[in-house]
Amino acid sequence: MLSKRPSSEPITQQSKLLPSLFEHIDEDQRLTVFHVGLALPETVDFFSRYRCKLHFVDLFAELPIVSNEENNPSLGQQFGDLLRFSPGTRFDICLFWDLFNFLDSDAITAFLKELRPYLHTGCLAHGFSVHNLKSTQSDQLYGIREIDTLRLRARPAALPAYAPHNQGRLKTLLSGFTFERSVLLPDSRLELLLRAKA
Amino acid sequence: MIGPSIKIKGEVTGDEDLVIQGKVEGTIELSDHEVSVGQSGQVFADIKAKVIKIDGEVTGDIAGNEKVVISKSGNVRGNIVAPRVTLEDGAIFKGSIDMDPGDNSSGKLSLTSQQPANSPTPDIKSPGLDLKSG
């Protein structure tokens, strides 16, 4: 449910699945979080209530992430450079937002291959996909305002490489995750809750 | 205060608060005091202080014993370790934020050698900042 807004002002969006990321987190547990996208004030403020380490990687700034044999390094090499975490890093929570709507199949496969060693078994992840491939592109910056509320800001410019996958295809591509729940949103988008497989 | 026209290369230590409006390369350690990087400040250094406020540009790792504040004009590339971190609207940050420094065995904050995932390594050769002291 989106609140009314002037076009460039941040909006809030309720999330039914975001609370699931935190429902089994107790106060003393140390969290390691992977956040795809820019660090926003409300997200840092939100996580300050937890014992946590946040890793911000703005993959959206790298779009389009493609490989052509002549000029670009391989996708694996590109994601390897972008996801350069210290050994021993294991994420409990991943916030992908709508990344998978902007990566092609090869890029998603390469991304997950590089990310996989850094995931705890049972790591929970949140993201958005589409219910209908004709769903219009959404260019938003995502922040967490409350445990069930996102804060969305319009990006200054549209992102390149919008090419969403249908849910069946995405399930195949994200084979390292189980799809725990999905919620259909009013704009024909899907909110996803994922869990990393053992 | 390090004025806008001042450039320093090396290790900055001391026993008072510091405002940086100029350029500093190296390390800055004022563990019991406040370091402010002003809007014209350019720091290519690891910073360790009690409170760190950034209105300018910092490339390097930051350890705040109490808190770190990146203001709306601040631009930081590096890893932050502090019990409290505030990002103001408009601030630019690339790296990681560790808000649970309490499990460090020495009881003091320490900077890790972790690379921020999508930010380049600062072109600084640290001259051996001893983070166990304090």
Coordinates of C-alpha atoms in Angstrom, one line a residue:
Chain A
M1 CA 0.0 0.0 0.0
L2 CA 1.6 3.3 -1.1
S3 CA 0.9 6.5 0.6
K4 CA 0.0 9.6 -1.4
R5 CA 3.0 11.9 -2.2
P6 CA 4.4 14.7 -4.3
S7 CA 6.3 13.0 -7.0
S8 CA 9.9 13.5 -5.7
E9 CA 9.2 13.1 -2.0
P10 CA 9.9 9.8 -0.3
I11 CA 7.0 7.5 0.1
T12 CA 6.3 4.8 2.6
Q13 CA 5.3 1.3 1.7
Q14 CA 4.1 -1.4 4.1
S15 CA 5.8 -4.7 3.9
K16 CA 4.2 -8.0 4.9
L17 CA 7.4 -10.0 4.5
L18 CA 10.1 -7.8 6.0
P19 CA 9.1 -8.6 9.6
S20 CA 9.9 -12.3 8.9
L21 CA 13.5 -11.4 8.5
F22 CA 13.7 -10.4 12.1
E23 CA 11.2 -12.6 13.9
H24 CA 13.7 -15.1 15.1
I25 CA 16.4 -12.6 15.9
D26 CA 17.0 -12.2 19.6
E27 CA 18.5 -9.1 21.1
D28 CA 21.9 -10.6 21.8
Q29 CA 22.4 -12.1 18.4
R30 CA 25.0 -10.5 16.2
L31 CA 23.7 -9.9 12.7
T32 CA 25.6 -9.6 9.5
V33 CA 23.6 -7.9 6.8
F34 CA 24.2 -7.6 3.0
H35 CA 22.3 -4.6 1.6
V36 CA 22.3 -4.1 -2.1
G37 CA 22.1 -0.4 -2.9
L38 CA 23.0 2.9 -1.4
A39 CA 23.1 3.3 2.4
L40 CA 20.2 5.5 3.5
P41 CA 19.8 7.2 6.8
E42 CA 16.7 5.4 7.9
T43 CA 18.2 2.0 7.2
V44 CA 21.3 2.7 9.3
D45 CA 19.0 4.1 12.0
F46 CA 16.8 1.1 11.9
F47 CA 19.7 -1.4 12.3
S48 CA 21.2 0.6 15.1
R49 CA 18.8 -1.3 17.4
Y50 CA 20.6 -4.5 16.6
R51 CA 24.1 -5.8 17.2
C52 CA 25.0 -5.8 13.6
K53 CA 27.4 -5.2 10.8
L54 CA 26.0 -3.8 7.6
H55 CA 27.7 -4.2 4.2
F56 CA 26.4 -1.8 1.6
V57 CA 27.2 -2.7 -2.0
D58 CA 25.5 -0.5 -4.6
L59 CA 25.3 -2.9 -7.5
F60 CA 22.7 -0.7 -9.1
A61 CA 25.4 1.8 -9.7
E62 CA 27.2 -0.8 -11.8
L63 CA 24.4 -1.5 -14.1
P64 CA 24.3 -2.7 -16.8
I65 CA 26.4 -5.7 -15.6
V66 CA 27.1 -7.6 -18.7
S67 CA 30.0 -9.5 -20.2
N68 CA 31.1 -9.2 -23.8
E69 CA 34.2 -11.1 -24.5
E70 CA 36.1 -8.2 -26.1
N71 CA 35.9 -5.4 -23.6
N72 CA 34.5 -6.6 -20.3
P73 CA 35.9 -9.1 -17.8
S74 CA 33.8 -12.2 -17.2
L75 CA 30.7 -11.8 -15.0
G76 CA 32.3 -14.0 -12.4
Q77 CA 35.3 -11.6 -12.3
Q78 CA 33.1 -8.6 -12.1
F79 CA 31.0 -9.9 -9.2
G80 CA 34.1 -11.2 -7.6
D81 CA 35.5 -7.7 -7.6
L82 CA 32.3 -6.2 -6.4
L83 CA 31.6 -8.7 -3.6
R84 CA 35.0 -8.6 -2.0
F85 CA 34.2 -9.4 1.6
S86 CA 36.7 -10.5 4.3
P87 CA 37.1 -14.2 4.8
G88 CA 34.7 -15.5 7.4
T89 CA 32.0 -13.1 6.5
R90 CA 28.6 -14.9 6.7
F91 CA 25.4 -13.1 6.1
D92 CA 22.3 -13.7 8.1
I93 CA 20.1 -11.3 6.1
C94 CA 20.3 -10.2 2.5
L95 CA 18.4 -7.3 1.1
F96 CA 18.3 -7.6 -2.6
W97 CA 15.4 -5.2 -3.3
D98 CA 14.7 -5.3 -7.0
L99 CA 18.2 -6.3 -8.2
F100 CA 17.0 -9.4 -10.1
N101 CA 14.8 -7.3 -12.3
F102 CA 18.0 -5.6 -13.7
L103 CA 20.2 -8.6 -14.2
D104 CA 20.0 -11.1 -17.0
S105 CA 20.1 -14.9 -16.3
D106 CA 23.8 -15.2 -16.7
A107 CA 24.4 -12.3 -14.4
I108 CA 22.1 -13.7 -11.7
T109 CA 23.9 -17.0 -11.8
A110 CA 27.3 -15.4 -11.6
F111 CA 26.2 -13.1 -8.8
L112 CA 24.8 -15.9 -6.7
K113 CA 27.9 -18.1 -7.3
E114 CA 30.1 -15.3 -5.9
L115 CA 27.7 -14.6 -3.0
R116 CA 27.1 -18.2 -2.0
P117 CA 30.3 -18.7 0.2
Y118 CA 29.2 -15.7 2.3
L119 CA 25.8 -17.0 3.2
H120 CA 24.9 -18.7 6.4
T121 CA 22.7 -21.7 5.9
G122 CA 19.2 -20.5 6.5
C123 CA 20.1 -16.9 5.6
L124 CA 16.9 -15.0 4.9
A125 CA 16.6 -12.6 2.0
H126 CA 14.1 -10.1 0.8
G127 CA 13.5 -8.9 -2.7
F128 CA 11.1 -7.8 -5.4
S129 CA 10.2 -9.4 -8.7
V130 CA 7.2 -9.1 -11.0
H131 CA 4.0 -11.1 -11.4
N132 CA 3.6 -9.9 -14.9
L133 CA 6.5 -9.3 -17.2
K134 CA 4.7 -6.2 -18.5
S135 CA 5.0 -4.7 -15.1
T136 CA 6.5 -1.2 -15.4
Q137 CA 10.0 -0.4 -14.3
S138 CA 10.3 0.9 -10.8
D139 CA 13.3 3.1 -10.1
Q140 CA 13.4 3.4 -6.3
L141 CA 16.0 3.6 -3.6
Y142 CA 14.9 1.4 -0.7
G143 CA 15.3 2.1 3.0
I144 CA 13.9 0.4 6.1
R145 CA 12.0 2.8 8.2
E146 CA 10.4 0.3 10.6
I147 CA 10.3 -3.4 10.8
D148 CA 7.2 -3.5 8.5
T149 CA 7.7 -0.2 6.7
L150 CA 9.9 0.7 3.8
R151 CA 10.8 4.2 2.7
L152 CA 11.2 4.6 -1.0
R153 CA 12.8 7.5 -2.8
A154 CA 12.7 8.1 -6.5
R155 CA 16.1 7.6 -8.2
P156 CA 17.4 10.7 -10.0
A157 CA 17.5 8.8 -13.2
A158 CA 16.1 5.6 -14.6
L159 CA 18.2 2.5 -14.2
P160 CA 19.4 0.7 -17.3
A161 CA 18.9 -3.0 -18.2
Y162 CA 15.4 -3.5 -16.9
A163 CA 14.5 -7.1 -17.9
P164 CA 12.4 -8.8 -15.2
H165 CA 12.0 -12.6 -15.0
N166 CA 8.8 -14.4 -14.4
Q167 CA 8.5 -16.2 -11.1
G168 CA 9.1 -19.7 -12.6
R169 CA 12.3 -18.6 -14.3
L170 CA 13.5 -16.7 -11.2
K171 CA 13.0 -19.8 -9.0
T172 CA 15.2 -21.7 -11.4
L173 CA 17.9 -19.0 -11.3
L174 CA 17.7 -18.7 -7.6
S175 CA 18.1 -22.4 -7.0
G176 CA 20.2 -21.8 -4.0
F177 CA 17.2 -20.3 -2.2
T178 CA 13.8 -21.6 -1.3
F179 CA 10.9 -19.3 -1.9
E180 CA 9.4 -19.1 1.5
R181 CA 6.6 -16.6 0.7
S182 CA 5.6 -14.2 -1.9
V183 CA 3.0 -11.4 -1.8
L184 CA 1.4 -9.8 -4.8
L185 CA 1.6 -6.0 -4.7
P186 CA -0.9 -3.6 -6.3
D187 CA 1.4 -2.7 -9.1
S188 CA 1.7 -6.3 -10.3
R189 CA 5.0 -6.7 -8.5
L190 CA 5.9 -9.5 -6.1
E191 CA 7.5 -9.2 -2.7
L192 CA 9.7 -12.2 -2.0
L193 CA 11.0 -13.9 1.1
L194 CA 13.8 -16.3 0.4
R195 CA 15.8 -18.7 2.5
A196 CA 19.3 -20.0 1.6
K197 CA 19.4 -23.7 1.2
A198 CA 22.0 -25.8 3.0
Chain B
M1 CA 42.4 23.4 13.4
I2 CA 43.9 22.4 10.1
G3 CA 43.0 25.3 7.7
P4 CA 41.8 25.0 4.2
S5 CA 45.2 25.6 2.6
I6 CA 47.1 23.2 4.9
K7 CA 48.2 19.8 3.6
I8 CA 49.6 17.2 6.0
K9 CA 51.1 13.8 5.3
G10 CA 51.8 11.5 8.2
E11 CA 50.5 10.6 11.6
V12 CA 48.3 13.1 13.4
T13 CA 47.9 12.5 17.2
G14 CA 47.1 14.8 20.1
D15 CA 45.1 15.6 23.2
E16 CA 42.5 18.0 22.0
D17 CA 39.7 18.2 19.5
L18 CA 40.6 18.7 15.9
V19 CA 38.8 20.4 13.0
I20 CA 40.1 19.6 9.5
Q21 CA 39.4 22.0 6.7
G22 CA 42.5 21.1 4.7
K23 CA 44.0 17.9 3.4
V24 CA 45.4 15.1 5.5
E25 CA 47.0 11.9 4.3
G26 CA 48.1 9.2 6.7
T27 CA 46.5 8.4 10.1
I28 CA 44.6 10.4 12.6
E29 CA 44.3 9.2 16.2
L30 CA 42.7 11.3 18.9
S31 CA 41.1 8.5 20.9
D32 CA 39.6 10.7 23.7
H33 CA 38.6 13.7 21.5
E34 CA 36.4 14.8 18.6
V35 CA 37.6 14.9 15.0
S36 CA 35.5 17.1 12.6
V37 CA 36.2 17.0 8.9
G38 CA 34.8 20.3 7.6
Q39 CA 33.1 20.8 4.2
S40 CA 36.4 21.7 2.6
G41 CA 38.3 18.9 4.4
Q42 CA 39.8 16.0 2.4
V43 CA 41.1 13.1 4.4
F44 CA 42.8 10.1 3.0
A45 CA 43.5 8.4 6.2
D46 CA 42.2 6.1 8.9
I47 CA 40.6 8.0 11.7
K48 CA 40.3 7.0 15.3
A49 CA 38.6 9.3 17.8
K50 CA 35.8 9.4 20.4
V51 CA 33.4 11.3 18.2
I52 CA 33.9 11.8 14.5
K53 CA 31.8 14.2 12.4
I54 CA 32.2 14.3 8.7
D55 CA 31.0 17.2 6.5
G56 CA 33.7 16.7 3.9
E57 CA 35.4 13.9 2.2
V58 CA 37.0 10.8 3.8
T59 CA 38.7 7.8 2.2
G60 CA 39.8 5.4 4.9
D61 CA 38.5 3.4 7.8
I62 CA 36.9 5.1 10.7
A63 CA 36.6 4.0 14.4
G64 CA 34.5 6.1 16.8
N65 CA 34.6 5.2 20.5
E66 CA 31.2 6.9 20.9
K67 CA 29.7 7.8 17.6
V68 CA 30.2 8.7 14.0
V69 CA 28.1 11.2 12.1
I70 CA 28.2 11.7 8.4
S71 CA 26.3 14.9 7.5
K72 CA 24.4 15.7 4.4
S73 CA 27.5 17.1 2.7
G74 CA 29.7 14.2 3.8
N75 CA 31.2 11.6 1.5
V76 CA 32.9 8.5 3.0
R77 CA 34.5 5.5 1.4
G78 CA 35.7 3.0 4.0
N79 CA 34.6 0.9 6.9
I80 CA 33.1 2.4 10.0
V81 CA 33.2 0.8 13.5
A82 CA 31.3 2.6 16.2
P83 CA 28.5 1.9 18.6
R84 CA 26.4 4.7 17.1
V85 CA 26.4 5.8 13.5
T86 CA 24.2 8.5 12.0
L87 CA 23.9 9.1 8.3
E88 CA 22.1 12.4 7.4
D89 CA 19.9 12.7 4.4
G90 CA 22.2 13.3 1.4
A91 CA 25.3 11.8 2.9
I92 CA 27.2 9.4 0.6
F93 CA 28.7 6.3 2.1
K94 CA 30.4 3.3 0.6
G95 CA 31.6 0.4 2.7
S96 CA 30.5 -1.4 5.9
I97 CA 29.2 -0.2 9.2
D98 CA 29.9 -2.3 12.3
M99 CA 27.7 -1.1 15.1
D100 CA 28.6 -3.9 17.5
P101 CA 32.2 -3.3 18.4
G102 CA 31.6 -4.6 21.9
D103 CA 32.7 -8.1 21.3
N104 CA 36.3 -7.0 20.6
S105 CA 38.4 -8.8 23.2
S106 CA 40.4 -5.7 24.1
G107 CA 37.2 -3.8 24.8
K108 CA 38.4 -1.1 22.4
L109 CA 37.4 -0.4 18.9
S110 CA 39.5 -1.7 16.2
L111 CA 39.6 -1.2 12.5
T112 CA 39.5 -4.4 10.4
S113 CA 41.4 -5.0 7.3
Q114 CA 38.2 -5.8 5.4
Q115 CA 37.7 -4.3 2.0
P116 CA 34.5 -2.4 1.5
A117 CA 32.9 -4.4 -1.2
N118 CA 32.6 -1.8 -3.9
S119 CA 35.1 0.8 -2.9
P120 CA 38.6 1.1 -3.9
T121 CA 41.5 0.6 -1.5
P122 CA 42.6 4.0 -0.3
D123 CA 45.9 5.0 -1.7
I124 CA 47.3 5.3 1.7
K125 CA 50.1 3.3 3.1
S126 CA 49.3 3.3 6.8
P127 CA 52.5 4.0 8.8
G128 CA 51.5 1.4 11.4
L129 CA 48.6 2.7 13.5
D130 CA 48.6 0.9 16.8
L131 CA 45.0 0.3 17.5
K132 CA 45.5 -1.6 20.7
S133 CA 46.6 1.5 22.6
G134 CA 44.1 3.9 23.8

